[in-house]
Tab-separated table of C-alpha atoms in Angstrom:
chain	number	residue	atom	x	y	z
A	1	ASN	CA	6.907	21.872	-61.744
A	2	PRO	CA	3.939	19.222	-61.998
A	3	GLY	CA	4.103	18.338	-58.299
A	4	ARG	CA	3.052	21.928	-57.626
A	5	LYS	CA	-0.342	20.923	-58.911
A	6	ILE	CA	-0.817	17.606	-56.843
A	7	ASN	CA	-3.374	18.228	-54.097
A	8	VAL	CA	-2.475	15.213	-51.775
A	9	ILE	CA	0.860	13.936	-50.926
A	10	LEU	CA	1.075	11.373	-47.883
A	11	GLY	CA	3.997	9.134	-46.707
A	12	GLY	CA	7.366	9.193	-45.094
A	13	GLY	CA	10.653	10.293	-45.854
A	14	ARG	CA	10.800	13.671	-44.239
A	15	ARG	CA	14.502	13.447	-44.249
A	16	GLU	CA	14.651	13.897	-48.080
A	17	PHE	CA	12.673	17.023	-47.994
A	18	MET	CA	14.760	18.793	-45.164
A	19	PRO	CA	18.446	20.216	-44.979
A	20	TYR	CA	21.131	18.096	-43.025
A	21	ASN	CA	21.410	21.281	-40.571
A	22	VAL	CA	17.532	21.188	-40.008
A	23	PRO	CA	16.497	19.190	-36.945
A	24	ASP	CA	13.604	16.598	-37.656
A	25	PRO	CA	10.484	17.561	-35.426
A	26	GLU	CA	10.154	13.913	-34.336
A	27	THR	CA	13.641	12.303	-34.145
A	28	GLY	CA	15.644	15.625	-33.620
A	29	VAL	CA	18.184	14.209	-36.612
A	30	GLY	CA	18.770	16.571	-39.642
A	31	GLY	CA	17.778	16.175	-43.005
A	32	LYS	CA	19.664	14.549	-45.840
A	33	ARG	CA	19.750	17.408	-48.094
A	34	ARG	CA	22.940	19.058	-48.868
A	35	ASP	CA	21.803	21.547	-51.377
A	36	GLY	CA	20.267	23.945	-48.503
A	37	LYS	CA	16.912	23.630	-49.910
A	38	ASN	CA	13.824	22.866	-47.396
A	39	LEU	CA	11.393	21.438	-49.527
A	40	ILE	CA	8.522	21.557	-46.925
A	41	ASP	CA	8.852	25.176	-46.455
A	42	THR	CA	9.288	25.675	-50.339
A	43	TRP	CA	5.818	23.738	-50.655
A	44	LYS	CA	4.400	26.021	-47.748
A	45	LYS	CA	5.388	29.132	-49.596
A	46	SER	CA	3.868	27.885	-53.062
A	47	LYS	CA	0.637	27.369	-51.260
A	48	VAL	CA	0.340	30.824	-49.857
A	49	GLY	CA	-3.259	31.896	-50.343
A	50	GLU	CA	-4.536	28.474	-50.856
A	51	LYS	CA	-6.581	26.190	-48.774
A	52	ALA	CA	-3.312	24.073	-48.002
A	53	GLU	CA	-2.015	22.244	-44.739
A	54	TYR	CA	1.229	20.596	-43.869
A	55	VAL	CA	1.269	17.923	-41.104
A	56	TRP	CA	3.648	15.463	-39.695
A	57	ASN	CA	1.523	13.452	-37.077
A	58	LYS	CA	-1.637	11.665	-36.701
A	59	ASN	CA	-2.907	14.053	-34.454
A	60	GLN	CA	-2.424	17.177	-36.813
A	61	PHE	CA	-3.713	14.774	-39.601
A	62	ASP	CA	-7.053	13.825	-37.643
A	63	LYS	CA	-8.030	17.559	-37.417
A	64	ILE	CA	-7.866	18.188	-41.086
A	65	ASN	CA	-11.149	19.235	-42.344
A	66	ALA	CA	-11.243	18.020	-46.060
A	67	THR	CA	-14.205	20.391	-47.095
A	68	GLU	CA	-11.752	23.101	-46.039
A	69	THR	CA	-8.653	21.648	-47.275
A	70	ASP	CA	-7.487	21.647	-51.070
A	71	TYR	CA	-3.815	20.816	-50.796
A	72	LEU	CA	-2.463	18.635	-48.259
A	73	LEU	CA	1.135	17.496	-47.596
A	74	GLY	CA	1.794	14.802	-44.873
A	75	LEU	CA	5.018	13.540	-43.938
A	76	PHE	CA	4.803	11.092	-41.030
A	77	SER	CA	8.288	9.659	-40.766
A	78	TYR	CA	11.825	10.710	-40.871
A	79	ASP	CA	12.478	7.541	-42.764
A	80	HIS	CA	10.279	5.028	-44.530
A	81	LEU	CA	6.786	4.443	-42.750
A	82	ASP	CA	6.938	1.961	-40.055
A	83	TYR	CA	5.774	-1.415	-40.859
A	84	VAL	CA	2.176	-1.938	-39.874
A	85	MET	CA	3.307	-4.471	-37.061
A	86	ASP	CA	6.060	-1.910	-35.634
A	87	MET	CA	3.725	1.471	-36.070
A	88	ASP	CA	2.189	3.188	-33.271
A	89	ASP	CA	-1.365	3.972	-34.820
A	90	THR	CA	-1.815	6.782	-32.357
A	91	LYS	CA	1.184	8.722	-33.839
A	92	ASP	CA	0.898	7.781	-37.735
A	93	PRO	CA	-2.199	7.389	-39.838
A	94	THR	CA	-2.584	3.834	-41.451
A	95	LEU	CA	-2.819	3.499	-45.308
A	96	PRO	CA	-6.762	3.178	-45.226
A	97	GLU	CA	-6.746	6.331	-43.202
A	98	MET	CA	-4.670	8.229	-45.770
A	99	ALA	CA	-6.737	6.854	-48.460
A	100	LYS	CA	-9.955	7.903	-46.971
A	101	LYS	CA	-8.654	11.528	-46.402
A	102	ALA	CA	-7.150	11.809	-49.749
A	103	ILE	CA	-10.708	10.749	-51.394
A	104	GLU	CA	-12.644	13.267	-49.356
A	105	ILE	CA	-10.309	16.205	-50.506
A	106	LEU	CA	-9.976	14.909	-54.113
A	107	SER	CA	-13.613	14.220	-54.770
A	108	LYS	CA	-14.603	18.067	-54.444
A	109	ASN	CA	-13.270	18.448	-57.925
A	110	PRO	CA	-16.244	17.996	-60.385
A	111	LYS	CA	-13.952	16.885	-63.058
A	112	GLY	CA	-12.754	13.918	-61.203
A	113	TYR	CA	-9.299	12.954	-59.694
A	114	PHE	CA	-6.506	10.120	-59.942
A	115	LEU	CA	-5.282	8.735	-57.004
A	116	PHE	CA	-2.224	6.613	-56.679
A	117	ILE	CA	-1.703	4.431	-53.561
A	118	GLU	CA	1.184	2.227	-52.790
A	119	GLY	CA	1.806	-0.445	-50.211
A	120	GLY	CA	5.449	-0.035	-50.674
A	121	ARG	CA	6.409	-1.783	-47.594
A	122	ILE	CA	5.388	-5.094	-48.917
A	123	ASP	CA	8.226	-4.782	-51.154
A	124	HIS	CA	10.820	-4.252	-48.191
A	125	ALA	CA	9.583	-7.068	-46.385
A	126	HIS	CA	9.933	-9.413	-49.030
A	127	HIS	CA	13.452	-8.412	-49.861
A	128	SER	CA	13.986	-9.122	-46.057
A	129	THR	CA	12.435	-12.504	-46.653
A	130	LYS	CA	10.161	-11.347	-43.566
A	131	ALA	CA	6.797	-13.109	-44.723
A	132	GLN	CA	4.669	-12.233	-41.854
A	133	LYS	CA	5.527	-8.548	-42.366
A	134	ALA	CA	4.879	-8.811	-46.000
A	135	LEU	CA	1.618	-10.625	-45.391
A	136	VAL	CA	0.428	-7.751	-42.897
A	137	GLU	CA	1.389	-5.228	-45.336
A	138	THR	CA	-0.576	-6.726	-47.945
A	139	ILE	CA	-3.667	-6.851	-45.661
A	140	ALA	CA	-3.235	-2.975	-44.993
A	141	MET	CA	-3.339	-2.642	-48.817
A	142	ASP	CA	-6.170	-4.742	-49.104
A	143	SER	CA	-8.125	-2.685	-46.535
A	144	ALA	CA	-7.099	0.741	-48.439
A	145	VAL	CA	-8.781	-0.853	-51.604
A	146	GLN	CA	-11.891	-1.500	-49.668
A	147	THR	CA	-11.833	2.009	-48.261
A	148	CYS	CA	-11.639	3.151	-51.821
A	149	SER	CA	-14.420	1.195	-53.073
A	150	ASP	CA	-16.703	2.040	-50.234
A	151	LEU	CA	-16.180	5.638	-50.685
A	152	THR	CA	-16.570	5.744	-54.436
A	153	ASP	CA	-19.161	4.874	-56.915
A	154	ALA	CA	-18.491	1.973	-59.347
A	155	SER	CA	-20.544	3.676	-62.077
A	156	ASP	CA	-17.909	6.248	-62.387
A	157	THR	CA	-14.782	5.303	-60.764
A	158	LEU	CA	-11.994	2.898	-61.921
A	159	ILE	CA	-10.099	1.038	-59.716
A	160	LEU	CA	-7.129	-0.724	-60.583
A	161	VAL	CA	-4.915	-3.018	-58.394
A	162	THR	CA	-1.599	-4.281	-59.572
A	163	ALA	CA	2.160	-4.988	-58.785
A	164	ASP	CA	4.861	-3.472	-60.603
A	165	HIS	CA	7.180	-6.698	-59.940
A	166	ALA	CA	7.080	-9.943	-57.965
A	167	HIS	CA	9.238	-11.616	-55.248
A	168	VAL	CA	10.439	-15.375	-55.025
A	169	MET	CA	8.385	-16.358	-52.261
A	170	THR	CA	6.982	-19.869	-52.705
A	171	ILE	CA	4.156	-21.655	-51.024
A	172	ALA	CA	5.473	-25.373	-50.563
A	173	GLY	CA	3.298	-28.630	-50.955
A	174	TYR	CA	1.700	-30.143	-49.212
A	175	PRO	CA	0.479	-28.531	-46.315
A	176	GLN	CA	-3.025	-29.393	-44.944
A	177	ARG	CA	-6.027	-27.263	-45.463
A	178	GLY	CA	-6.102	-24.958	-42.318
A	179	ASN	CA	-2.424	-25.231	-41.782
A	180	PRO	CA	-1.024	-22.046	-40.506
A	181	ILE	CA	0.432	-20.055	-43.297
A	182	LEU	CA	3.553	-19.049	-41.033
A	183	GLY	CA	4.173	-22.684	-39.833
A	184	PHE	CA	5.608	-25.839	-40.919
A	185	ALA	CA	4.180	-27.710	-44.255
A	186	GLY	CA	5.474	-31.004	-42.675
A	187	ILE	CA	8.149	-33.104	-42.214
A	188	SER	CA	10.644	-34.146	-45.094
A	189	ASP	CA	10.614	-37.628	-45.881
A	190	VAL	CA	14.292	-37.324	-47.060
A	191	ASP	CA	15.912	-36.061	-43.781
A	192	ASP	CA	13.022	-36.129	-41.459
A	193	MET	CA	13.084	-32.403	-40.681
A	194	PRO	CA	10.423	-29.761	-40.808
A	195	TYR	CA	10.026	-27.294	-43.415
A	196	THR	CA	7.939	-24.339	-43.709
A	197	THR	CA	4.942	-23.514	-45.823
A	198	LEU	CA	6.392	-20.307	-47.019
A	199	SER	CA	10.220	-19.780	-48.189
A	200	TYR	CA	12.108	-17.723	-50.664
A	201	ALA	CA	14.284	-18.815	-53.600
A	202	ASN	CA	17.148	-16.155	-52.310
A	203	GLY	CA	17.400	-13.534	-49.767
A	204	PRO	CA	19.056	-13.039	-46.257
A	205	GLY	CA	17.048	-15.698	-44.611
A	206	TYR	CA	19.467	-18.309	-45.761
A	207	LYS	CA	20.532	-20.633	-42.971
A	208	HIS	CA	23.943	-22.519	-43.423
A	209	PRO	CA	23.923	-26.523	-43.024
A	210	ASP	CA	25.363	-28.012	-39.849
A	211	ASP	CA	29.035	-28.916	-40.061
A	212	ASN	CA	28.079	-32.400	-40.973
A	213	GLY	CA	26.270	-31.153	-44.037
A	214	ASP	CA	22.603	-31.652	-42.609
A	215	ARG	CA	20.170	-28.992	-43.539
A	216	TYR	CA	19.391	-26.493	-40.771
A	217	ASP	CA	16.849	-27.860	-38.262
A	218	MET	CA	14.103	-25.188	-37.904
A	219	THR	CA	12.103	-27.449	-35.207
A	220	ASN	CA	12.718	-24.775	-32.333
A	221	ASP	CA	12.542	-21.580	-34.614
A	222	ASN	CA	9.847	-19.135	-33.317
A	223	LEU	CA	8.104	-18.982	-36.618
A	224	GLU	CA	5.436	-16.467	-35.293
A	225	ASN	CA	8.084	-13.726	-34.557
A	226	ALA	CA	7.660	-10.785	-36.641
A	227	GLU	CA	11.200	-10.553	-37.222
A	228	TYR	CA	11.602	-14.054	-38.493
A	229	THR	CA	13.415	-14.480	-41.934
A	230	GLN	CA	11.990	-17.405	-43.873
A	231	MET	CA	14.552	-19.845	-45.254
A	232	THR	CA	16.027	-19.371	-48.489
A	233	SER	CA	17.862	-21.384	-51.042
A	234	VAL	CA	20.705	-19.152	-51.874
A	235	PRO	CA	22.154	-16.365	-49.682
A	236	LEU	CA	21.554	-12.947	-50.709
A	237	LEU	CA	21.655	-9.427	-48.904
């Protein structure tokens, strides 16, 4: 019931709103719901007579006139939204773009508003020990915060930025100033092999030692690959 009063909902996860026998407009795959409910249709019906719009791609999103819209539901992916490094920004809006549209709609309320924004894929990338993707997602979140700051007045707006939990990513010592954050920190004086600036205590990036027990040699690894998984101390899925 509280959800019916939310003015702006933007993100991914269309499959959670659709029945299994209703094909997704983008992928053609059926939804995940087994209760027969189509929550997208339910939302539309609940907004009959209101200035409400449902969109699922950037073209539709860009056409939304905030001054003429009081309710907006945007579901831009069948599953989670793509990582920034994987997304096609001609098909899906970015986090800063969604933040901007939300503020344009919500700021019409003379009583003010509460807006919650999550950079949820930062967490996903860290769980996968894909540091580059996690950092790029963090930059997108930072841009969204800047967008909010630019569109609001500090005299009557409180912006809080926080994390609900941390991860086990570590910055090693002692990389020189200016050293690429995704690169090698140096050569170990114990085994004469390189180690990266960023690593994780646990995760799927664990690299098994050689048969002779020596530490995995990362010398020829492509550290710039977006899918590269940083070294971890303990294997964990």
